[in-house]
Short mmCIF file of C-alpha atoms and ligand atoms in Angstrom, two decimals:
data_model
loop_
_atom_site.label_atom_id
_atom_site.label_comp_id
_atom_site.label_asym_id
_atom_site.label_seq_id
_atom_site.Cartn_x
_atom_site.Cartn_y
_atom_site.Cartn_z
CA UNK A 1 0.00 0.00 0.00
CA UNK A 2 1.29 3.43 -0.88
CA UNK A 3 0.09 6.53 0.96
CA UNK A 4 0.65 9.81 -0.85
CA UNK A 5 -0.03 12.94 1.19
CA UNK A 6 -0.54 15.94 -1.07
CA UNK A 7 -0.66 19.56 0.11
CA UNK A 8 -4.28 19.90 -0.93
CA UNK A 9 -6.98 18.32 -3.07
CA UNK A 10 -5.77 20.08 -6.24
CA UNK A 11 -2.29 18.61 -5.89
CA UNK A 12 -3.70 15.17 -4.97
CA UNK A 13 -6.02 15.25 -7.98
CA UNK A 14 -3.24 16.16 -10.35
CA UNK A 15 -1.13 13.26 -9.01
CA UNK A 16 -4.11 10.96 -9.63
CA UNK A 17 -4.67 12.43 -13.11
CA UNK A 18 -1.02 11.83 -13.97
CA UNK A 19 -1.36 8.16 -13.00
CA UNK A 20 -4.50 7.77 -15.13
CA UNK A 21 -2.97 9.65 -18.07
CA UNK A 22 0.25 7.61 -17.94
CA UNK A 23 -1.80 4.42 -18.04
CA UNK A 24 -3.90 5.60 -20.99
CA UNK A 25 -0.77 6.65 -22.91
CA UNK A 26 0.96 3.35 -22.14
CA UNK A 27 -2.14 1.26 -22.84
CA UNK A 28 -4.58 3.02 -25.19
CA UNK A 29 -7.19 0.29 -24.66
CA UNK A 30 -7.03 0.62 -20.87
CA UNK A 31 -10.02 -0.31 -18.75
CA UNK A 32 -10.80 2.33 -16.13
CA UNK A 33 -12.99 1.82 -13.07
CA UNK A 34 -14.69 5.09 -12.17
CA UNK A 35 -16.22 6.50 -9.00
CA UNK A 36 -18.64 9.31 -8.25
CA UNK A 37 -19.01 11.76 -5.36
CA UNK A 38 -17.35 15.12 -4.75
CA UNK A 39 -13.86 13.67 -4.32
CA UNK A 40 -12.94 12.76 -7.95
CA UNK A 41 -14.36 15.99 -9.47
CA UNK A 42 -10.97 17.73 -9.74
CA UNK A 43 -9.41 14.55 -11.16
CA UNK A 44 -12.10 14.47 -13.86
CA UNK A 45 -11.60 18.19 -14.60
CA UNK A 46 -7.89 17.58 -15.06
CA UNK A 47 -8.53 14.60 -17.38
CA UNK A 48 -10.83 16.80 -19.47
CA UNK A 49 -8.09 19.44 -19.63
CA UNK A 50 -5.48 16.84 -20.64
CA UNK A 51 -7.83 15.62 -23.38
CA UNK A 52 -8.55 19.12 -24.71
CA UNK A 53 -5.17 20.71 -24.36
CA UNK A 54 -2.73 17.83 -24.61
CA UNK A 55 -4.67 15.46 -26.84
CA UNK A 56 -4.97 12.67 -24.25
CA UNK A 57 -6.87 10.10 -26.30
CA UNK A 58 -9.59 8.02 -24.65
CA UNK A 59 -10.78 6.60 -27.98
CA UNK A 60 -9.75 3.02 -27.10
CA UNK A 61 -10.66 3.20 -23.41
CA UNK A 62 -13.44 1.26 -21.69
CA UNK A 63 -14.97 2.49 -18.41
CA UNK A 64 -16.89 0.68 -15.71
CA UNK A 65 -18.61 2.60 -12.95
CA UNK A 66 -18.70 1.22 -9.46
CA UNK A 67 -22.35 1.72 -8.70
CA UNK A 68 -25.79 3.13 -9.47
CA UNK A 69 -29.06 3.77 -7.64
CA UNK A 70 -31.82 1.21 -8.14
CA UNK A 71 -34.96 2.65 -9.70
CA UNK A 72 -33.40 5.69 -11.36
CA UNK A 73 -33.37 6.11 -15.13
CA UNK A 74 -29.99 7.20 -16.52
CA UNK A 75 -31.56 10.56 -17.41
CA UNK A 76 -32.37 11.36 -13.73
CA UNK A 77 -30.19 14.22 -12.48
CA UNK A 78 -29.28 12.20 -9.36
CA UNK A 79 -28.17 9.10 -11.29
CA UNK A 80 -24.50 8.24 -11.43
CA UNK A 81 -24.85 7.89 -15.20
CA UNK A 82 -25.82 11.60 -15.33
CA UNK A 83 -22.96 12.48 -12.99
CA UNK A 84 -20.46 10.69 -15.22
CA UNK A 85 -21.75 12.30 -18.42
CA UNK A 86 -21.82 15.75 -16.89
CA UNK A 87 -18.46 15.63 -15.13
CA UNK A 88 -16.34 13.56 -17.50
CA UNK A 89 -17.75 11.47 -20.30
CA UNK A 90 -19.44 14.26 -22.28
CA UNK A 91 -16.10 16.06 -22.46
CA UNK A 92 -13.68 13.31 -23.48
CA UNK A 93 -13.78 10.75 -26.30
CA UNK A 94 -14.57 7.39 -24.67
CA UNK A 95 -16.79 5.76 -27.33
CA UNK A 96 -20.41 5.22 -26.18
CA UNK A 97 -20.03 1.44 -26.47
CA UNK A 98 -17.07 1.64 -24.07
CA UNK A 99 -19.11 3.22 -21.25
CA UNK A 100 -20.54 0.91 -18.60
CA UNK A 101 -22.64 2.06 -15.64
CA UNK A 102 -24.85 -0.40 -13.75
CA UNK A 103 -28.45 -0.27 -14.96
CA UNK A 104 -30.63 1.00 -12.12
CA UNK A 105 -33.75 0.02 -14.03
CA UNK A 106 -32.93 -3.58 -14.81
CA UNK A 107 -35.87 -5.94 -14.31
CA UNK A 108 -33.62 -8.76 -13.11
CA UNK A 109 -30.96 -7.44 -10.76
CA UNK A 110 -29.04 -10.70 -10.04
CA UNK A 111 -28.89 -11.51 -13.76
CA UNK A 112 -27.72 -7.99 -14.61
CA UNK A 113 -25.06 -8.14 -11.88
CA UNK A 114 -23.71 -11.42 -13.24
CA UNK A 115 -23.58 -9.90 -16.71
CA UNK A 116 -21.78 -6.79 -15.42
CA UNK A 117 -19.09 -9.01 -13.90
CA UNK A 118 -18.84 -10.93 -17.20
CA UNK A 119 -18.50 -7.66 -19.14
CA UNK A 120 -15.58 -6.61 -16.90
CA UNK A 121 -13.89 -9.97 -17.50
CA UNK A 122 -14.48 -9.80 -21.25
CA UNK A 123 -12.91 -6.33 -21.35
CA UNK A 124 -9.77 -7.87 -19.82
CA UNK A 125 -10.35 -6.75 -16.21
CA UNK A 126 -10.02 -3.28 -14.72
CA UNK A 127 -6.54 -1.78 -15.04
CA UNK A 128 -7.08 1.09 -12.63
CA UNK A 129 -9.99 1.59 -10.26
CA UNK A 130 -10.65 5.09 -8.92
CA UNK A 131 -12.24 5.05 -5.46
CA UNK A 132 -13.54 7.54 -2.93
CA UNK A 133 -14.42 6.60 0.62
CA UNK A 134 -17.74 7.10 2.39
CA UNK A 135 -17.84 8.54 5.90
CA UNK A 136 -18.65 5.04 7.14
CA UNK A 137 -15.73 3.51 5.25
CA UNK A 138 -17.66 2.28 2.22
CA UNK A 139 -16.04 1.86 -1.19
CA UNK A 140 -18.42 1.83 -4.13
CA UNK A 141 -21.57 1.28 -2.11
CA UNK A 142 -20.18 -1.59 -0.09
CA UNK A 143 -21.50 -0.59 3.29
CA UNK A 144 -20.00 -1.84 6.60
CA UNK A 145 -20.30 -5.63 7.00
CA UNK A 146 -20.23 -6.17 3.23
CA UNK A 147 -18.48 -9.44 2.54
CA UNK A 148 -14.84 -8.88 1.65
CA UNK A 149 -15.39 -11.46 -1.12
CA UNK A 150 -18.57 -9.83 -2.48
CA UNK A 151 -19.30 -9.42 -6.18
CA UNK A 152 -21.59 -6.97 -8.01
CA UNK A 153 -25.00 -7.09 -6.33
CA UNK A 154 -27.81 -5.08 -4.75
CA UNK A 155 -27.14 -3.34 -1.43
CA UNK A 156 -29.24 -1.35 1.02
CA UNK A 157 -27.74 2.00 2.02
CA UNK A 158 -27.07 2.89 5.65
CA UNK A 159 -28.89 5.82 7.22
CA UNK A 160 -25.55 7.66 7.37
CA UNK A 161 -24.98 7.27 3.62
CA UNK A 162 -28.57 8.27 2.88
CA UNK A 163 -28.01 11.41 4.92
CA UNK A 164 -24.71 12.15 3.13
CA UNK A 165 -26.14 11.64 -0.36
CA UNK A 166 -29.70 12.91 0.26
CA UNK A 167 -28.88 16.39 -1.02
CA UNK A 168 -28.62 14.99 -4.58
CA UNK A 169 -32.34 14.18 -4.32
CA UNK A 170 -33.62 17.22 -2.45
CA UNK A 171 -33.57 15.35 0.87
CA UNK A 172 -33.32 11.87 2.36
CA UNK A 173 -37.04 11.20 1.89
CA UNK A 174 -36.64 11.18 -1.91
CA UNK A 175 -33.33 9.32 -2.03
CA UNK A 176 -33.28 5.73 -3.33
CA UNK A 177 -32.45 3.24 -0.57
CA UNK A 178 -31.08 0.52 -2.82
CA UNK A 179 -28.12 0.44 -5.15
CA UNK A 180 -26.23 -1.89 -7.43
CA UNK A 181 -22.54 -1.90 -6.60
CA UNK A 182 -19.43 -3.78 -7.64
CA UNK A 183 -18.42 -5.98 -4.73
CA UNK A 184 -15.28 -5.74 -2.65
CA UNK A 185 -14.04 -8.91 -4.34
CA UNK A 186 -14.67 -7.27 -7.72
CA UNK A 187 -12.76 -4.13 -6.71
CA UNK A 188 -9.83 -6.13 -5.33
CA UNK A 189 -9.35 -7.76 -8.75
CA UNK A 190 -8.50 -4.39 -10.35
CA UNK A 191 -4.80 -4.20 -11.18
CA UNK A 192 -4.36 -0.86 -9.41
CA UNK A 193 -6.68 0.78 -6.88
CA UNK A 194 -6.47 4.52 -6.38
CA UNK A 195 -8.42 5.70 -3.35
CA UNK A 196 -8.69 9.46 -2.98
CA UNK A 197 -9.83 11.23 0.18
CA UNK A 198 -9.77 14.93 0.97
CA UNK A 199 -10.79 17.03 3.94
CA UNK A 200 -10.84 16.62 7.70
CA UNK A 201 -14.19 14.81 7.66
CA UNK A 202 -12.42 11.79 6.15
CA UNK A 203 -9.45 11.74 8.58
CA UNK A 204 -10.94 9.26 11.06
CA UNK A 205 -12.13 6.74 8.51
CA UNK A 206 -8.91 7.00 6.45
CA UNK A 207 -6.87 6.18 9.57
CA UNK A 208 -9.08 3.14 10.19
CA UNK A 209 -8.80 1.98 6.58
CA UNK A 210 -5.02 2.40 6.29
CA UNK A 211 -3.77 1.59 9.77
CA UNK A 212 -6.68 -0.16 11.47
CA UNK A 213 -7.45 -3.87 11.37
CA UNK A 214 -8.75 -5.51 8.21
CA UNK A 215 -12.48 -5.69 8.85
CA UNK A 216 -15.72 -5.68 6.93
CA UNK A 217 -16.84 -2.97 9.39
CA UNK A 218 -14.52 -0.65 7.43
CA UNK A 219 -14.87 -1.89 3.84
CA UNK A 220 -11.98 0.28 2.59
CA UNK A 221 -9.63 -1.64 4.92
CA UNK A 222 -9.95 -4.48 2.38
CA UNK A 223 -7.44 -2.54 0.26
CA UNK A 224 -4.79 -3.73 2.71
CA UNK A 225 -5.10 -7.03 0.82
CA UNK A 226 -4.50 -5.40 -2.55
CA UNK A 227 -1.04 -5.74 -4.12
CA UNK A 228 -1.14 -2.25 -5.64
CA UNK A 229 -3.36 0.13 -3.69
CA UNK A 230 -2.56 3.81 -3.51
CA UNK A 231 -4.23 6.22 -1.09
CA UNK A 232 -4.00 9.81 -2.33
CA UNK A 233 -4.85 12.17 0.52
CA UNK A 234 -4.60 15.83 1.37
CA UNK A 235 -3.06 16.88 4.68
CA UNK A 236 -6.44 17.18 6.40
CA UNK A 237 -7.54 13.65 5.44
CA UNK A 238 -4.13 12.29 6.50
CA UNK A 239 -4.23 13.99 9.90
CA UNK A 240 -5.19 10.82 11.82
CA UNK A 241 -2.40 8.62 10.40
CA UNK A 242 0.20 7.52 12.91
CA UNK A 243 2.89 6.82 10.29
CA UNK A 244 2.42 10.06 8.34
CA UNK A 245 6.07 11.02 8.38
CA UNK A 246 7.09 7.55 7.16
CA UNK A 247 4.69 7.82 4.17
CA UNK A 248 6.15 11.24 3.31
CA UNK A 249 9.69 9.87 3.61
CA UNK A 250 8.87 6.94 1.29
CA UNK A 251 7.29 9.25 -1.30
CA UNK A 252 10.16 11.73 -1.24
CA UNK A 253 12.76 8.98 -1.59
CA UNK A 254 11.02 6.99 -4.25
CA UNK A 255 13.60 5.69 -6.72
CA UNK A 256 12.97 6.96 -10.24
CA UNK A 257 12.34 3.41 -11.56
CA UNK A 258 9.38 3.21 -9.19
CA UNK A 259 7.75 6.44 -10.38
CA UNK A 260 4.92 6.10 -12.86
C1 GLP B 1 -20.88 7.70 -2.69
C2 GLP B 1 -20.25 6.81 -3.75
C3 GLP B 1 -18.84 6.41 -3.36
C4 GLP B 1 -18.06 7.63 -2.92
C5 GLP B 1 -18.72 8.22 -1.70
C6 GLP B 1 -17.96 9.40 -1.10
O1 GLP B 1 -21.50 7.01 -1.68
N1 GLP B 1 -21.00 5.64 -4.01
O2 GLP B 1 -18.21 5.77 -4.47
O3 GLP B 1 -16.74 7.30 -2.65
O4 GLP B 1 -20.01 8.63 -2.08
O5 GLP B 1 -18.41 10.60 -1.64
P1 GLP B 1 -17.66 11.98 -1.56
O6 GLP B 1 -16.51 11.88 -2.47
O7 GLP B 1 -18.67 12.97 -2.03
O8 GLP B 1 -17.26 12.17 -0.14
#
């Protein structure tokens, strides 16, 4: 696990964008796993800039989103499909057939989830999975006590997550309670996981995920099992980490052959 502590969210996002851009340049048919929420917005802005100003070509790229609300049509302003179009996909050149977001309207959820897993496999697996972290430690929508071996499936949101995400629906009362999410087992199969967290509100849960015990009570702690997981934090989100100075030392002394 690598912990990168940036000065602020802008610096952290540009480090993340560089990793994504290097992958896409190295492997033009890369498969990207994408996340939603406030955290990756600056990363997506930077990818749009790299596409427009530096010709970063997403023409061969395939994307898979982590999750979607059950019962929402893609056109709903609160859907993650809308979020992705608005914040990234309408502004870069991933071909429409390369875009995959779970279908919140599917009539047969277990069947759809199995097919989503099969689509990821057929695409060659996810090369790089972008992740945020929920206040309760969730990744994707894998809420606490999600099986660490879970695959794409339906989940029920916690009250805490409903409260956090309710604003997208004009209040908790209108927010969908169920979601389709890639499982923790699905996420762990990605070749690289890039978890971003910014702001003091995330400090406690980041410390639990990075330095606490591996437990389904903190789903992001499952990344401790991943051979190539990177946590990109700002100083506020890193404030609860005991080994902060060690992570900084490692990053500053990284040999050039290790830099991507
Ligand atoms: C949602 C998403 C997660 C995301 C989390 C954190 O619940 N399903 O993938 O990581 O929100 O959101 P934010 O980045 O806004 O804190």
